[in-house]
PDB file of C-alpha atoms and ligand atoms in Angstrom:
ATOM      1  CA  MET N  60      -3.891   4.865  16.014  1.00 93.00           C
ATOM      2  CA  ALA N  61      -2.498   2.907  12.589  1.00 98.00           C
ATOM      3  CA  THR N  62       1.013   1.425  12.217  1.00 98.00           C
ATOM      4  CA  ILE N  63       2.991   2.975   9.425  1.00 98.00           C
ATOM      5  CA  LEU N  64       6.065   0.812   8.311  1.00 99.00           C
ATOM      6  CA  LEU N  65       9.120   2.871   6.555  1.00 99.00           C
ATOM      7  CA  LEU N  66      11.372   0.230   5.262  1.00 99.00           C
ATOM      8  CA  SER N  67      14.553   0.649   3.668  1.00 98.00           C
ATOM      9  CA  GLY N  68      16.207  -0.772   1.229  1.00 98.00           C
ATOM     10  CA  PRO N  69      20.115  -2.557   0.182  1.00 98.00           C
ATOM     11  CA  ASN N  70      23.437   0.096   1.604  1.00 98.00           C
ATOM     12  CA  LEU N  71      21.136   2.350   3.001  1.00 98.00           C
ATOM     13  CA  ASN N  72      22.353   1.880   6.811  1.00 98.00           C
ATOM     14  CA  LEU N  73      25.569   3.237   5.095  1.00 97.00           C
ATOM     15  CA  LEU N  74      23.753   7.078   4.863  1.00 97.00           C
ATOM     16  CA  GLY N  75      25.697   9.334   7.318  1.00 94.00           C
ATOM     17  CA  ASP N  76      28.495   8.026   4.666  1.00 94.00           C
ATOM     18  CA  ARG N  77      27.984   6.885   1.501  1.00 91.00           C
ATOM     19  CA  ASP N  78      27.908   9.138  -1.346  1.00 93.00           C
ATOM     20  CA  PRO N  79      26.742  12.718   0.233  1.00 94.00           C
ATOM     21  CA  GLN N  80      26.479  14.168  -2.956  1.00 94.00           C
ATOM     22  CA  HIS N  81      23.709  12.048  -3.307  1.00 94.00           C
ATOM     23  CA  TYR N  82      22.249  11.133   0.155  1.00 96.00           C
ATOM     24  CA  GLY N  83      23.538  14.141   2.329  1.00 94.00           C
ATOM     25  CA  THR N  84      25.147  13.639   5.858  1.00 95.00           C
ATOM     26  CA  THR N  85      22.182  12.786   7.550  1.00 97.00           C
ATOM     27  CA  THR N  86      22.464   9.125   9.119  1.00 98.00           C
ATOM     28  CA  LEU N  87      19.335   6.382   9.072  1.00 98.00           C
ATOM     29  CA  GLU N  88      18.778   6.815  12.252  1.00 98.00           C
ATOM     30  CA  GLU N  89      18.326  10.713  12.347  1.00 98.00           C
ATOM     31  CA  LEU N  90      16.180   9.761   9.053  1.00 98.00           C
ATOM     32  CA  VAL N  91      14.348   7.351  11.113  1.00 98.00           C
ATOM     33  CA  ALA N  92      13.353   9.763  13.740  1.00 98.00           C
ATOM     34  CA  LEU N  93      11.879  12.321  11.278  1.00 98.00           C
ATOM     35  CA  ALA N  94      10.079  10.102   9.831  1.00 98.00           C
ATOM     36  CA  ARG N  95       8.672   8.654  13.089  1.00 98.00           C
ATOM     37  CA  GLU N  96       8.052  11.872  15.076  1.00 98.00           C
ATOM     38  CA  THR N  97       6.191  12.857  11.527  1.00 98.00           C
ATOM     39  CA  ALA N  98       3.873   9.543  11.986  1.00 98.00           C
ATOM     40  CA  ALA N  99       3.669  10.734  16.165  1.00 98.00           C
ATOM     41  CA  LYS N 100       2.706  14.588  15.000  1.00 98.00           C
ATOM     42  CA  HIS N 101      -0.657  12.527  13.146  1.00 97.00           C
ATOM     43  CA  GLY N 102      -1.287  10.069  15.902  1.00 98.00           C
ATOM     44  CA  HIS N 103       0.363   7.189  14.109  1.00 98.00           C
ATOM     45  CA  GLU N 104       3.649   4.604  15.461  1.00 98.00           C
ATOM     46  CA  LEU N 105       5.886   4.149  13.044  1.00 98.00           C
ATOM     47  CA  GLU N 106       7.665   0.718  13.032  1.00 98.00           C
ATOM     48  CA  HIS N 107      11.287   0.302  10.590  1.00 98.00           C
ATOM     49  CA  LEU N 108      13.582  -2.261   8.637  1.00 98.00           C
ATOM     50  CA  GLN N 109      16.367  -1.749   6.917  1.00 98.00           C
ATOM     51  CA  SER N 110      17.495  -4.699   5.055  1.00 98.00           C
ATOM     52  CA  ASN N 111      20.350  -5.466   2.202  1.00 98.00           C
ATOM     53  CA  HIS N 112      18.136  -8.384   1.853  1.00 98.00           C
ATOM     54  CA  GLU N 113      15.598  -9.057  -1.250  1.00 98.00           C
ATOM     55  CA  GLY N 114      13.468 -11.478   0.710  1.00 98.00           C
ATOM     56  CA  VAL N 115      13.673  -9.979   3.873  1.00 98.00           C
ATOM     57  CA  LEU N 116      11.856  -6.559   2.500  1.00 99.00           C
ATOM     58  CA  VAL N 117       9.338  -9.321   0.874  1.00 99.00           C
ATOM     59  CA  ASP N 118       8.458 -10.487   3.800  1.00 98.00           C
ATOM     60  CA  ALA N 119       8.408  -7.684   5.939  1.00 99.00           C
ATOM     61  CA  ILE N 120       5.797  -6.374   2.920  1.00 99.00           C
ATOM     62  CA  HIS N 121       3.758  -9.812   3.414  1.00 98.00           C
ATOM     63  CA  ALA N 122       3.410  -9.348   7.372  1.00 98.00           C
ATOM     64  CA  ALA N 123       2.272  -6.118   6.879  1.00 98.00           C
ATOM     65  CA  ARG N 124      -0.843  -6.985   5.601  1.00 98.00           C
ATOM     66  CA  GLY N 125      -3.479  -6.739   7.563  1.00 97.00           C
ATOM     67  CA  ARG N 126      -1.109  -5.384  10.545  1.00 98.00           C
ATOM     68  CA  CYS N 127      -0.188  -1.805   8.648  1.00 98.00           C
ATOM     69  CA  ALA N 128      -2.236   1.183   7.264  1.00 98.00           C
ATOM     70  CA  ALA N 129       0.493   2.266   5.159  1.00 98.00           C
ATOM     71  CA  ILE N 130       3.707   1.276   3.533  1.00 99.00           C
ATOM     72  CA  VAL N 131       6.597   3.867   2.353  1.00 99.00           C
ATOM     73  CA  ILE N 132       9.154   2.793   0.714  1.00 99.00           C
ATOM     74  CA  ASN N 133      12.999   3.191  -0.118  1.00 98.00           C
ATOM     75  CA  ALA N 134      14.066   0.192  -1.429  1.00 98.00           C
ATOM     76  CA  GLY N 135      17.756   1.673  -3.285  1.00 98.00           C
ATOM     77  CA  ALA N 136      18.860  -0.369  -6.142  1.00 98.00           C
ATOM     78  CA  LEU N 137      15.802  -2.418  -5.553  1.00 98.00           C
ATOM     79  CA  SER N 138      13.342   0.227  -6.608  1.00 98.00           C
ATOM     80  CA  HIS N 139      15.038  -0.166 -10.089  1.00 98.00           C
ATOM     81  CA  TYR N 140      15.020  -4.071 -10.800  1.00 98.00           C
ATOM     82  CA  SER N 141      13.289  -6.189  -7.526  1.00 98.00           C
ATOM     83  CA  HIS N 142       9.987  -7.766  -9.157  1.00 98.00           C
ATOM     84  CA  ALA N 143       9.602  -9.141  -6.565  1.00 98.00           C
ATOM     85  CA  ILE N 144       9.094  -6.475  -4.475  1.00 98.00           C
ATOM     86  CA  ALA N 145       6.547  -4.690  -6.803  1.00 98.00           C
ATOM     87  CA  ASP N 146       4.484  -7.755  -6.743  1.00 98.00           C
ATOM     88  CA  ALA N 147       4.894  -7.685  -2.598  1.00 98.00           C
ATOM     89  CA  LEU N 148       3.643  -4.235  -3.038  1.00 98.00           C
ATOM     90  CA  ALA N 149       0.927  -5.073  -4.798  1.00 98.00           C
ATOM     91  CA  ALA N 150      -0.354  -7.360  -2.433  1.00 98.00           C
ATOM     92  CA  PHE N 151      -0.356  -4.676   0.050  1.00 98.00           C
ATOM     93  CA  ASP N 152      -4.136  -3.012   0.278  1.00 97.00           C
ATOM     94  CA  GLY N 153      -2.766   0.014   2.256  1.00 98.00           C
ATOM     95  CA  VAL N 154      -0.950   2.970   1.027  1.00 98.00           C
ATOM     96  CA  LYS N 155       2.096   3.102  -0.637  1.00 98.00           C
ATOM     97  CA  VAL N 156       5.156   5.483  -0.751  1.00 98.00           C
ATOM     98  CA  GLU N 157       7.439   5.315  -2.599  1.00 98.00           C
ATOM     99  CA  LEU N 158      10.488   7.243  -1.694  1.00 98.00           C
ATOM    100  CA  HIS N 159      14.162   8.028  -2.618  1.00 98.00           C
ATOM    101  CA  LEU N 160      16.243  10.385  -1.247  1.00 98.00           C
ATOM    102  CA  SER N 161      18.148  11.795  -4.436  1.00 98.00           C
ATOM    103  CA  ASN N 162      16.494  12.360  -8.094  1.00 98.00           C
ATOM    104  CA  PRO N 163      17.127   9.006  -9.386  1.00 98.00           C
ATOM    105  CA  TYR N 164      15.553  10.489 -12.612  1.00 97.00           C
ATOM    106  CA  ALA N 165      18.376  13.130 -13.195  1.00 97.00           C
ATOM    107  CA  ARG N 166      21.492  10.611 -12.372  1.00 97.00           C
ATOM    108  CA  GLU N 167      22.482   7.601 -14.347  1.00 97.00           C
ATOM    109  CA  GLU N 168      20.085   6.145 -16.710  1.00 97.00           C
ATOM    110  CA  TRP N 169      19.433   2.725 -15.245  1.00 97.00           C
ATOM    111  CA  ARG N 170      18.260   5.164 -12.302  1.00 97.00           C
ATOM    112  CA  HIS N 171      15.894   6.499 -14.514  1.00 98.00           C
ATOM    113  CA  ARG N 172      13.133   3.646 -14.483  1.00 98.00           C
ATOM    114  CA  SER N 173      11.396   2.331 -11.042  1.00 98.00           C
ATOM    115  CA  VAL N 174       9.076  -1.031 -11.180  1.00 98.00           C
ATOM    116  CA  LEU N 175       7.639  -0.145  -8.223  1.00 98.00           C
ATOM    117  CA  SER N 176       6.169   3.328  -9.380  1.00 98.00           C
ATOM    118  CA  GLY N 177       3.184   1.585 -10.768  1.00 98.00           C
ATOM    119  CA  VAL N 178       2.462  -0.302  -7.846  1.00 98.00           C
ATOM    120  CA  VAL N 179       2.031   2.915  -5.509  1.00 98.00           C
ATOM    121  CA  ASP N 180      -0.029   5.425  -4.761  1.00 98.00           C
ATOM    122  CA  GLY N 181       3.050   8.460  -4.613  1.00 98.00           C
ATOM    123  CA  ILE N 182       6.695   8.874  -4.946  1.00 98.00           C
ATOM    124  CA  ALA N 183       8.907  11.365  -3.054  1.00 98.00           C
ATOM    125  CA  VAL N 184      12.029  11.840  -4.649  1.00 98.00           C
ATOM    126  CA  GLY N 185      15.341  14.434  -4.591  1.00 98.00           C
ATOM    127  CA  PHE N 186      14.604  16.160  -1.300  1.00 97.00           C
ATOM    128  CA  ARG N 187      16.711  14.215   0.462  1.00 97.00           C
ATOM    129  CA  ALA N 188      15.789  14.000   4.843  1.00 97.00           C
ATOM    130  CA  THR N 189      12.609  16.350   3.685  1.00 97.00           C
ATOM    131  CA  GLY N 190      11.384  13.786   2.183  1.00 98.00           C
ATOM    132  CA  TYR N 191      11.095  11.247   4.711  1.00 98.00           C
ATOM    133  CA  ARG N 192       8.675  13.856   6.382  1.00 98.00           C
ATOM    134  CA  ILE N 193       6.856  14.352   2.995  1.00 98.00           C
ATOM    135  CA  ALA N 194       6.677  10.463   2.543  1.00 98.00           C
ATOM    136  CA  VAL N 195       4.962  10.194   5.720  1.00 98.00           C
ATOM    137  CA  GLU N 196       2.608  13.004   5.628  1.00 98.00           C
ATOM    138  CA  ALA N 197       1.819  11.792   2.631  1.00 98.00           C
ATOM    139  CA  ALA N 198       1.294   8.760   3.574  1.00 98.00           C
ATOM    140  CA  ALA N 199      -0.830   9.874   6.956  1.00 98.00           C
ATOM    141  CA  GLU N 200      -3.098  11.885   4.968  1.00 97.00           C
ATOM    142  CA  MET N 201      -3.901   9.837   2.617  1.00 97.00           C
ATOM    143  CA  ILE N 202      -4.729   7.267   5.699  1.00 98.00           C
ATOM    144  CA  ALA N 203      -6.746   9.660   6.690  1.00 96.00           C
ATOM    145  CA  GLY N 204      -8.755  10.144   3.382  1.00 93.00           C
ATOM    146  CA  ARG N 205      -9.266   6.106   3.095  1.00 87.00           C
TER     147      ARG N 205
HETATM  148  C1  LIG Z  86      18.130   5.929  -3.856  1.00 56.73           C
HETATM  149  C2  LIG Z  86      18.579   5.796  -5.336  1.00 56.73           C
HETATM  150  C3  LIG Z  86      18.802   4.418  -5.611  1.00 56.73           C
HETATM  151  O1  LIG Z  86      19.356   4.452  -6.809  1.00 56.73           O
HETATM  152  C4  LIG Z  86      20.559   4.242  -5.173  1.00 56.73           C
HETATM  153  O2  LIG Z  86      20.486   2.733  -5.300  1.00 56.73           O
HETATM  154  C5  LIG Z  86      20.134   4.053  -3.440  1.00 56.73           C
HETATM  155  C6  LIG Z  86      19.174   5.483  -3.155  1.00 56.73           C
HETATM  156  C7  LIG Z  86      17.619   7.110  -2.576  1.00 56.73           C
HETATM  157  O3  LIG Z  86      17.550   7.548  -2.062  1.00 56.73           O
HETATM  158  O4  LIG Z  86      17.553   7.798  -3.422  1.00 56.73           O
HETATM  159  O5  LIG Z  86      20.161   3.517  -2.531  1.00 56.73           O
HETATM  160  O6  LIG Z  86      17.059   5.303  -3.350  1.00 56.73           O
END
């Protein structure tokens, strides 16, 4: 059994209520339950942390080193400019999956670039809640293949 760490960045605590046209109406709690269920099907446990603070997310990535087999991260808006999170992920040698509920490439131009994409193994974007299942499935398969 391995531990998969799911990280949620700023404003994702407002899911369910926030901008449903882009993010749907599923709450973060429901998304975490879906991710946890998917991890359990593969025999893994899933930990989750949501923070509105960049440094808290960086600390969580550091604390996952040598302890978690994979990180699945929806860093919210930080995805587009946090080189600190990108550097922390680069120093994590487990499986890394970037996740977005919406398709940022079909939205405002400032969302078209993710500074995290270059340091992760794969990306799931635009599948709303289903993306949480897809991302955890992909992480579990990559863990198995290592
Ligand atoms: C998001 C996309 C980001 O551009 C945005 O800032 C978010 C959510 C998504 O899940 O689609 O907060 O990461």
